[in-house]
Amino acid sequence: MSSEPSIFFSDVNERQGSFLRRTFVLGGLTTLGGLALTGRLAQLQVIQAGQYATMASNNRFNFRLVPPPRGRILDRDGVVIAGNRPSFRVLVVRDETKDLDQTLDLLGRLLPDTLDRRRSIIRDVNAAPRFSPVPVKSDLTWEEFARVNLYANELPGVMADMNEARYYPFGGAFAHVIGYVAKPNDRDIKAIEDRGEKVPEILYNPGFRIGRQGVEKSFDTELRGEAGGNRVEVDARGKVVAEDIGGSKPAVPGSDVVLTLDADVQNRALEVFGEESGGCVVMDIRNGDILCMVSAPSFDPNMFVGGVPSRVYGALRDYERKPLLDKAIYGSFPPGSTFKMTTALALLDAGINPAERVTCTGGYRYGNRTFRCWKRGGHGSMDMHNAIKNSCDTYFYHLCNRAGVDRIARVAEDLGFNQVYEIGIGGQSKGTMPSRAWKADYARRTRNPNPDARTWYPGETLSVAIGQGAIKTTALQLAVMTARLANGRKAITPRLVRSVGGVERPSGAAVPDLPFSQEHLNIVRAGMAAVANDVTGTAYRASQLGLGDIQMAGKTGTAQSRDYGTGSRGPRDAVWTRRDHALFVAFAPHDAPRYAIALIIQHAPTGGSADAAPRAREIMKTVLLKDPDMRARIERPLPPEALAPAGADEGELGAGPGGEVTGSAAAEVAAPAPAPRRAPSATSGPRPYLSEPPQ
């Protein structure tokens, strides 16, 4: 039988002392533990009470960012060309769904088109923050919205609400200028991080959109506004159970951007292009305001707001006429004969007498090559005025090397070529303006070891003189050139953005003077007036506005899109990509210039006079009819003294060495001839009335 172990003390006092020591140790430890517990409780409940109350409140309330209403984009008259509209949408909250795949299957029965975007929806939902609603489909019809709400109880984590969506009421008319908005992607986030900036938290919101291309991109920060937030009460799982309205912060709308564009002119421009491809720019020559900047064909930017399907984007990208490319400022083309005014100014600057005549027999032999004139049989004897009016290539072939390519390049840059303008949007093409230095630099950049590649030959100047060869320009640069010629005093620069958030932008008229004499400018402008108003001008039939005594001054152009080799170009190729480009530049009214236009048709069916000029005329008519001063001029009756006597002489108009009227044109200045009217001379001054309205 075992016995329990025992402790024996030889002395009673020893046993009592041991008991007392254990009692004191245990008591002390208990006391210390109590004091520590009391101190900790005091710290939590007294000292840190406010801190933990805040943490508890934060766990109970969440602050969810609310995207701000995006600022509007308006035209010059306050017409909204990019705004916001109410939109029904359906959203999914991943953490509130039992099975995301099953939820999307059920949702697909209600909204069948969501099945086509299932993969992208799942990607967006998985990438979103916890308990953050992700838009699955926007712009629901009322029937779709009602259907989702009807079955909402059977779709956990699915909700439908109404928000604001970006809207472009004019569709493709402003697509290239305005751009569009889209969801931020990884590249956008990385670009901000690479600049060393903090990524705004609102960019992670699934419903937020940023600008893509055009004004939407350039002024994204101003248009974006300031995000607000809703303070909501949540349960332990993070599900919203209530909203604390008092703790919410309203979003601040973005600033409005007012452009110089005119919605009516812009719409008309896209309409007249029809199925053709190209670009058009209209400028006010007094202040540089751009009234129209259109590219055709276009696309509907509304498709991109909610995400364009891949097959649709692929079709736009692969179409040979490139609807996604802005041909007004990015597409660069040879200017063709519209460049001849620049060459003429260079010839005048070189001291060439404008009355000097060159005989055109249909071509010009230089070295071992014949440079053909567009008119096979030739134009006969040409001075500068008639060379511009008839667009005689041979005249400019014969004289261009007396000015030289460097002088032509300098005059071209003074008129606006080979430049990028600060109009508020990027993506502009600078174009190409050949010169001796340009060719040498090009050879170095391309590492061409051939010495001939660095040397400029006089034969190359012949192509440049008529706007061919290596020269490339944009519709915007051509419009600037025309505006400067029409203004005659200032080197007008284009302005697209009038104000941002109510703050006015500088005018395009606050610029230096042009470095050309008025005498030389008058000679060139008289030639342009003859192009459009002399019955023998290359654009006479296509340039008659039919607006009382208001007439245009212009210049046609047909630019080769490929090398035809030596000899005649032959018949036009039916294949679209092998056709020539058609161009037309003009200003109106020719006696008191106010508006300038440049229009390019890529691979046109016929040419500048048949394809480009009639379209430019229709656009210019819209511009003039919207101007109150022009309407008053159109509507006032012609005074009796402006009516010409019957049988007035209609001899050919010419200009003398100083731009004076020669030959039968002198009689025309004294007594206006009946329509069709000859062009005014360089020195005849403004002529407010025609003999009769143009037919």
XYZ file of C-alpha atoms in Angstrom, residues 74-634:
561
model
C -19.163 73.983 -75.296
C -18.948 75.564 -78.724
C -18.522 79.316 -79.294
C -22.275 79.905 -78.888
C -22.648 77.864 -75.694
C -23.974 74.733 -77.425
C -23.019 71.612 -75.465
C -20.835 69.340 -77.584
C -19.701 67.123 -74.697
C -21.854 66.829 -71.602
C -23.388 64.417 -69.136
C -26.745 62.686 -69.160
C -28.633 60.364 -66.811
C -27.929 56.696 -67.395
C -29.434 53.558 -65.875
C -26.829 50.946 -65.053
C -26.525 47.573 -63.336
C -23.711 46.883 -60.856
C -22.237 43.835 -59.141
C -20.594 43.722 -55.687
C -18.292 40.708 -55.590
C -18.260 40.270 -51.791
C -22.049 40.151 -51.641
C -22.422 37.411 -54.256
C -22.413 33.764 -53.216
C -21.121 32.630 -56.594
C -19.993 35.227 -59.150
C -20.245 32.846 -62.107
C -23.764 31.816 -61.182
C -24.774 35.445 -60.652
C -23.481 36.406 -64.086
C -25.301 33.421 -65.614
C -28.574 34.617 -64.115
C -27.845 38.203 -65.117
C -27.142 37.037 -68.665
C -30.704 35.765 -68.930
C -31.973 39.261 -68.174
C -29.312 41.118 -70.185
C -28.092 38.776 -72.957
C -25.444 41.181 -74.268
C -23.494 40.884 -71.003
C -22.576 37.330 -72.016
C -20.361 38.710 -74.813
C -18.340 40.704 -72.269
C -18.260 38.082 -69.545
C -14.472 37.805 -69.389
C -13.914 41.549 -69.137
C -16.658 41.822 -66.483
C -15.040 39.136 -64.340
C -11.668 40.860 -64.725
C -13.091 44.214 -63.626
C -14.978 42.694 -60.681
C -11.912 40.831 -59.403
C -9.743 43.936 -59.721
C -12.160 46.203 -57.820
C -11.741 46.995 -54.069
C -13.837 45.004 -51.581
C -17.502 45.894 -51.426
C -17.014 48.292 -54.342
C -19.836 48.108 -56.905
C -18.613 47.462 -60.447
C -20.688 48.595 -63.459
C -21.618 45.620 -65.606
C -23.733 47.457 -68.155
C -24.624 51.118 -68.657
C -27.354 52.824 -70.649
C -30.050 50.311 -69.760
C -33.419 50.848 -71.353
C -36.373 51.365 -69.035
C -37.502 47.800 -69.729
C -34.053 46.404 -68.839
C -33.865 48.550 -65.710
C -37.316 47.378 -64.565
C -36.460 43.744 -65.329
C -33.312 43.824 -63.182
C -35.154 45.448 -60.280
C -37.954 42.883 -60.559
C -35.536 40.002 -60.019
C -33.155 41.844 -57.672
C -34.087 39.625 -54.689
C -32.947 36.568 -56.621
C -29.648 38.178 -57.600
C -27.505 38.715 -54.481
C -24.852 41.354 -55.016
C -26.628 42.847 -58.058
C -28.156 46.313 -57.984
C -29.412 48.857 -60.490
C -29.151 52.619 -60.119
C -28.909 55.850 -62.117
C -25.729 57.845 -62.628
C -24.284 60.400 -65.047
C -22.611 59.197 -68.231
C -20.549 61.197 -70.728
C -22.532 62.090 -73.805
C -21.564 63.529 -77.185
C -24.766 64.868 -78.769
C -23.235 65.465 -82.219
C -21.673 62.028 -82.562
C -18.801 62.003 -85.025
C -18.805 65.705 -85.929
C -16.432 66.583 -83.072
C -14.943 63.125 -82.430
C -11.333 63.943 -83.349
C -11.267 67.387 -81.745
C -13.050 66.411 -78.523
C -11.810 62.854 -78.184
C -13.662 60.642 -75.720
C -13.463 59.258 -72.177
C -12.643 55.739 -71.056
C -11.725 53.766 -67.945
C -8.187 54.291 -66.599
C -5.886 51.365 -67.317
C -2.579 50.116 -65.970
C -0.625 52.302 -68.380
C -2.342 55.412 -67.033
C -1.491 54.456 -63.449
C 2.118 53.683 -64.356
C 2.507 56.976 -66.229
C 1.487 58.879 -63.090
C 3.847 56.831 -60.922
C 6.721 57.351 -63.383
C 6.267 61.117 -62.982
C 6.713 60.685 -59.235
C 3.162 61.763 -58.495
C 0.651 60.193 -56.151
C -2.053 58.286 -57.959
C -5.474 59.825 -57.120
C -7.626 57.294 -55.328
C -10.561 58.123 -57.579
C -8.753 56.484 -60.498
C -9.379 53.095 -58.869
C -13.123 53.708 -58.811
C -14.713 51.349 -61.391
C -17.128 54.030 -62.609
C -14.547 56.782 -63.138
C -13.520 57.906 -66.635
C -10.557 59.901 -67.907
C -10.007 61.738 -71.181
C -8.672 60.015 -74.258
C -7.442 62.109 -77.187
C -8.360 65.651 -78.076
C -9.699 68.210 -75.628
C -10.902 65.490 -73.238
C -7.300 64.384 -72.750
C -5.519 67.754 -72.864
C -7.835 69.320 -70.268
C -8.588 66.166 -68.303
C -7.468 67.660 -64.990
C -9.677 70.731 -65.391
C -12.648 68.706 -66.634
C -12.266 66.041 -63.942
C -13.337 68.145 -60.968
C -12.921 67.051 -57.336
C -14.214 63.728 -56.064
C -16.754 63.645 -53.250
C -17.757 60.810 -50.965
C -20.681 59.153 -49.211
C -20.320 58.203 -45.529
C -22.163 54.906 -45.151
C -22.805 52.637 -42.167
C -21.785 49.031 -42.672
C -22.186 45.811 -40.763
C -19.415 43.442 -39.661
C -19.256 42.007 -43.191
C -18.897 45.441 -44.767
C -22.385 45.532 -46.280
C -24.045 48.950 -46.414
C -26.948 49.248 -43.984
C -27.437 53.037 -43.900
C -26.027 56.330 -45.180
C -24.827 59.190 -43.005
C -25.895 62.159 -45.099
C -24.430 64.674 -42.686
C -20.981 63.111 -42.976
C -20.994 62.932 -46.776
C -18.972 65.316 -48.947
C -20.472 66.537 -52.232
C -18.378 66.189 -55.392
C -17.180 69.378 -57.093
C -18.038 69.425 -60.842
C -15.250 69.947 -63.336
C -14.674 73.247 -65.137
C -16.379 74.005 -68.431
C -14.194 74.349 -71.535
C -15.457 76.709 -74.242
C -14.075 76.189 -77.744
C -13.993 78.538 -80.730
C -15.698 75.914 -82.909
C -19.168 76.449 -84.340
C -21.436 73.393 -84.094
C -23.401 74.290 -87.246
C -20.276 74.725 -89.361
C -18.693 71.577 -87.954
C -21.779 69.489 -88.694
C -22.069 70.907 -92.194
C -18.409 70.153 -92.898
C -18.733 66.499 -91.945
C -21.931 66.284 -93.978
C -20.403 67.619 -97.210
C -17.501 65.162 -97.032
C -19.965 62.326 -97.482
C -18.017 59.109 -97.927
C -14.767 60.867 -98.811
C -11.710 60.956 -96.566
C -9.890 64.120 -95.567
C -9.772 67.146 -93.306
C -11.036 70.715 -93.216
C -10.159 73.779 -91.116
C -11.933 77.149 -91.106
C -10.352 80.154 -89.363
C -11.408 83.699 -88.544
C -8.557 85.709 -90.025
C -9.100 88.571 -87.565
C -8.264 86.667 -84.378
C -7.249 83.140 -85.398
C -10.353 81.467 -83.961
C -10.930 78.034 -85.480
C -14.597 77.737 -86.434
C -14.298 74.274 -87.907
C -11.754 71.481 -87.628
C -13.202 68.254 -88.939
C -11.753 64.938 -90.078
C -13.608 62.439 -92.253
C -14.646 59.719 -92.070
C -15.357 59.928 -88.361
C -16.606 57.676 -85.569
C -19.121 57.929 -82.747
C -17.238 58.660 -79.489
C -20.292 57.563 -77.477
C -19.311 53.975 -78.274
C -16.082 54.354 -76.311
C -17.627 55.656 -73.081
C -18.848 52.262 -71.924
C -16.141 50.301 -73.720
C -16.227 49.560 -77.438
C -16.385 45.869 -78.437
C -13.134 44.508 -79.856
C -14.658 43.609 -83.209
C -16.002 47.159 -83.647
C -12.671 48.738 -82.737
C -10.890 46.339 -85.080
C -13.165 47.345 -87.947
C -12.480 51.041 -87.325
C -8.747 50.456 -87.029
C -8.429 48.342 -90.175
C -10.647 50.385 -92.515
C -8.435 51.838 -95.238
C -9.842 55.359 -94.839
C -8.704 55.449 -91.196
C -11.672 56.966 -89.323
C -9.665 57.008 -86.069
C -6.959 59.267 -87.579
C -7.350 63.043 -87.296
C -6.584 64.135 -90.849
C -6.969 67.835 -90.054
C -3.890 68.083 -87.829
C -2.146 64.702 -87.954
C -2.533 63.542 -91.551
C 0.122 65.203 -93.720
C -0.192 65.541 -97.496
C 1.617 67.279 -100.358
C -0.014 70.716 -100.758
C 0.072 70.579 -104.549
C -0.808 73.803 -106.348
C -2.099 75.444 -103.156
C 1.597 75.995 -102.434
C 2.076 78.183 -105.509
C 1.151 81.375 -103.627
C 4.089 80.636 -101.303
C 6.397 80.133 -104.267
C 5.084 83.332 -105.852
C 5.907 85.326 -102.699
C 9.402 83.811 -102.712
C 9.848 84.838 -106.354
C 8.721 88.382 -105.546
C 11.053 88.423 -102.542
C 13.897 87.430 -104.891
C 13.193 90.509 -107.021
C 11.451 88.798 -109.942
C 9.142 91.094 -111.884
C 5.552 89.754 -111.725
C 5.010 90.951 -115.298
C 7.827 88.751 -116.611
C 6.357 86.177 -118.953
C 7.091 82.494 -119.427
C 5.755 80.513 -122.367
C 4.119 77.265 -121.344
C 4.040 74.587 -124.034
C 2.875 71.834 -121.710
C 6.154 71.076 -119.964
C 9.642 72.216 -119.011
C 12.830 70.407 -119.951
C 15.425 70.379 -117.200
C 18.490 68.178 -117.555
C 17.439 64.829 -118.974
C 13.878 65.031 -117.648
C 10.735 66.776 -118.793
C 8.572 68.220 -116.020
C 4.994 68.231 -117.280
C 2.417 70.948 -116.760
C -1.036 69.753 -115.782
C -2.434 71.152 -119.052
C -1.173 68.903 -121.815
C -1.251 71.520 -124.587
C 0.233 74.267 -122.409
C -1.058 77.654 -121.252
C 0.841 79.900 -123.638
C 2.438 83.094 -122.386
C 2.024 83.498 -118.588
C 2.839 86.277 -116.142
C 2.574 85.722 -112.367
C -1.078 86.756 -112.077
C -2.188 84.404 -114.821
C 0.134 81.640 -113.646
C -1.662 81.655 -110.279
C -5.079 81.958 -111.920
C -4.440 79.094 -114.352
C -2.191 77.140 -111.948
C 0.515 76.905 -114.607
C 3.238 74.524 -113.456
C 5.678 75.527 -116.193
C 5.825 79.140 -114.981
C 6.999 78.050 -111.531
C 9.345 75.393 -112.960
C 11.047 78.049 -115.050
C 11.577 80.651 -112.298
C 11.818 78.748 -109.004
C 15.601 78.295 -108.970
C 16.072 82.045 -109.241
C 14.586 82.187 -105.756
C 16.106 78.932 -104.517
C 14.721 76.275 -102.231
C 16.017 77.938 -99.049
C 14.158 81.168 -99.791
C 11.011 79.199 -100.614
C 11.363 77.299 -97.325
C 11.812 80.521 -95.347
C 8.732 82.119 -96.908
C 6.769 78.908 -96.288
C 7.627 78.954 -92.584
C 6.679 82.627 -92.395
C 3.281 81.636 -93.797
C 2.814 78.864 -91.242
C 4.236 75.674 -92.755
C 6.509 73.266 -90.878
C 5.136 74.312 -87.465
C 3.139 72.877 -84.562
C 0.609 75.209 -82.974
C -0.466 75.502 -79.345
C -4.170 74.974 -79.885
C -4.751 72.939 -76.730
C -4.547 69.435 -78.184
C -1.573 67.299 -79.079
C -0.934 64.850 -81.883
C -0.153 67.444 -84.541
C 2.090 66.622 -87.447
C 4.793 69.180 -88.160
C 4.956 68.182 -91.791
C 8.049 68.596 -93.935
C 9.537 71.663 -95.596
C 12.568 70.710 -97.724
C 15.683 72.862 -97.826
C 19.401 72.331 -98.246
C 19.912 71.944 -94.502
C 16.908 69.641 -94.219
C 18.249 67.254 -96.856
C 21.705 67.110 -95.298
C 20.223 66.501 -91.867
C 17.889 63.825 -93.228
C 20.822 62.002 -94.793
C 22.692 62.092 -91.475
C 19.674 60.805 -89.537
C 19.114 57.964 -91.992
C 22.886 57.256 -92.116
C 22.938 57.382 -95.882
C 26.605 57.243 -96.969
C 25.868 58.424 -100.512
C 27.213 61.998 -100.959
C 24.373 62.744 -103.387
C 21.898 62.149 -100.577
C 23.255 65.221 -98.758
C 23.398 67.559 -101.744
C 20.401 69.544 -102.897
C 20.034 69.632 -106.676
C 18.208 72.377 -108.591
C 15.962 69.780 -110.215
C 14.499 69.005 -106.810
C 13.420 72.618 -106.402
C 11.073 72.235 -109.373
C 8.951 69.685 -107.522
C 8.902 71.772 -104.329
C 7.833 74.885 -106.262
C 4.519 73.263 -107.216
C 3.949 71.656 -103.792
C 5.241 68.183 -104.634
C 8.341 66.186 -103.787
C 9.274 65.857 -100.127
C 7.026 68.681 -98.936
C 4.192 67.657 -96.588
C 1.616 69.786 -94.811
C -1.633 69.574 -92.853
C -5.040 71.154 -93.323
C -4.369 73.324 -90.259
C -1.130 74.688 -91.734
C -2.850 75.408 -95.045
C -5.592 77.282 -93.188
C -2.959 79.333 -91.327
C -1.239 80.146 -94.623
C -4.528 81.291 -96.162
C -5.471 83.311 -93.074
C -2.129 85.121 -93.100
C -2.391 85.905 -96.796
C -5.940 87.187 -96.286
C -5.093 89.204 -93.172
C -2.104 90.740 -94.914
C -0.672 92.315 -91.769
C -0.390 89.860 -88.882
C 1.114 86.390 -88.640
C -2.181 85.043 -87.291
C -1.969 81.893 -85.157
C -4.872 79.502 -84.634
C -6.873 79.396 -81.392
C -9.148 76.458 -80.549
C -9.849 76.953 -76.823
C -11.597 80.204 -75.946
C -11.790 79.769 -72.157
C -11.335 77.209 -69.389
C -13.361 77.629 -66.209
C -14.330 81.126 -67.318
C -10.709 82.253 -67.835
C -10.187 83.617 -71.355
C -7.315 82.283 -73.470
C -5.042 84.632 -75.496
C -6.235 85.695 -78.933
C -4.439 84.505 -82.042
C -4.115 88.128 -83.165
C -1.541 89.029 -80.500
C 1.302 88.146 -82.882
C 4.085 89.881 -84.862
C 3.590 91.433 -88.284
C 4.117 89.466 -91.489
C 7.533 90.033 -93.125
C 6.004 90.707 -96.571
C 5.283 93.932 -98.389
C 1.660 94.836 -99.033
C 2.466 95.178 -102.737
C 3.582 91.554 -102.954
C 0.623 90.304 -100.930
C -1.776 92.233 -103.173
C -0.356 90.548 -106.272
C -0.828 87.081 -104.786
C -4.318 87.832 -103.479
C -5.373 89.192 -106.875
C -4.315 85.893 -108.433
C -6.391 83.983 -105.884
C -9.399 86.186 -106.616
C -9.026 85.414 -110.318
C -8.915 81.658 -109.618
C -12.397 81.811 -108.115
C -14.060 84.626 -110.055
C -12.519 84.837 -113.523
C -14.362 82.593 -115.981
C -11.010 81.128 -117.008
C -9.943 80.496 -113.399
C -9.450 76.893 -112.336
C -12.213 77.099 -109.702
C -14.682 79.544 -111.248
C -17.693 77.241 -111.480
C -17.129 75.689 -108.063
C -16.517 78.980 -106.246
C -19.683 80.970 -106.904
C -21.329 81.405 -103.512
C -24.623 82.878 -104.680
C -24.618 85.252 -101.690
C -25.138 88.660 -103.262
C -21.883 90.493 -103.872
C -19.797 88.275 -101.593
C -17.169 86.274 -103.440
C -14.266 84.040 -102.494
C -10.624 84.155 -103.469
C -9.043 80.729 -103.586
C -6.651 78.219 -105.073
C -7.168 74.645 -106.174
C -4.644 71.871 -105.887
C -4.243 68.264 -107.001
C -1.331 66.487 -105.349
C 0.195 63.225 -106.514
C 0.001 60.396 -104.006
C 2.552 58.284 -105.875
C 5.369 58.601 -108.384
C 4.173 58.352 -111.983
C 7.697 58.371 -113.387
C 8.535 60.430 -116.461
C 5.895 61.628 -118.822
C 2.193 62.172 -118.340
C 0.335 60.850 -115.341
C -2.202 59.176 -117.585
C -5.723 58.163 -116.598
C -6.746 58.138 -112.997
C -6.514 54.782 -111.217
C -9.816 53.422 -109.938
C -8.165 51.915 -106.853
C -8.792 54.316 -103.953
C -5.274 54.187 -102.508
C -3.722 55.110 -105.867
C -5.764 58.240 -106.554
C -4.390 61.762 -106.177
C -5.321 64.120 -103.333
C -7.595 67.116 -103.969
C -7.111 70.422 -102.140
C -8.692 73.857 -102.014
C -7.863 76.951 -99.965
C -9.870 80.171 -99.976
C -10.860 83.282 -98.055
C -14.028 85.353 -98.167
C -15.152 87.973 -98.849
C -12.255 88.646 -101.215
C -12.658 92.451 -100.938
C -12.886 92.484 -97.115
C -11.448 89.157 -95.906
C -12.933 87.649 -92.779
C -12.760 83.835 -93.002
C -10.211 81.386 -94.419
C -10.744 77.727 -95.282
C -8.477 74.815 -96.199
C -9.897 71.489 -97.323
C -8.112 68.261 -98.292
C -9.726 65.175 -99.815
C -7.536 62.127 -99.597
C -7.441 60.086 -102.825
C -10.209 62.108 -104.445
C -12.223 60.819 -107.413
C -11.335 63.751 -109.693
C -9.337 66.738 -108.400
C -9.218 70.034 -106.549
C -11.671 71.985 -108.707
C -14.237 69.182 -108.982
C -14.013 67.563 -105.541
C -12.495 69.959 -102.997
C -13.710 73.390 -104.158
C -17.476 72.612 -104.201
C -17.302 71.206 -100.686
C -15.315 74.191 -99.417
C -17.898 76.487 -101.008
C -20.766 74.854 -99.102
C -18.893 75.097 -95.811
C -17.965 78.729 -96.444
C -21.598 79.569 -97.217
C -22.599 78.214 -93.803
C -19.909 80.326 -92.146
C -20.952 83.504 -93.933
C -24.666 83.005 -93.339
C -24.051 82.710 -89.601
C -22.225 86.054 -89.509
C -24.720 88.918 -88.871
C -22.576 91.413 -90.784
C -22.377 89.120 -93.789
C -26.121 88.478 -93.706
C -26.775 92.217 -93.676
C -24.485 92.626 -96.670
C -26.191 89.787 -98.526
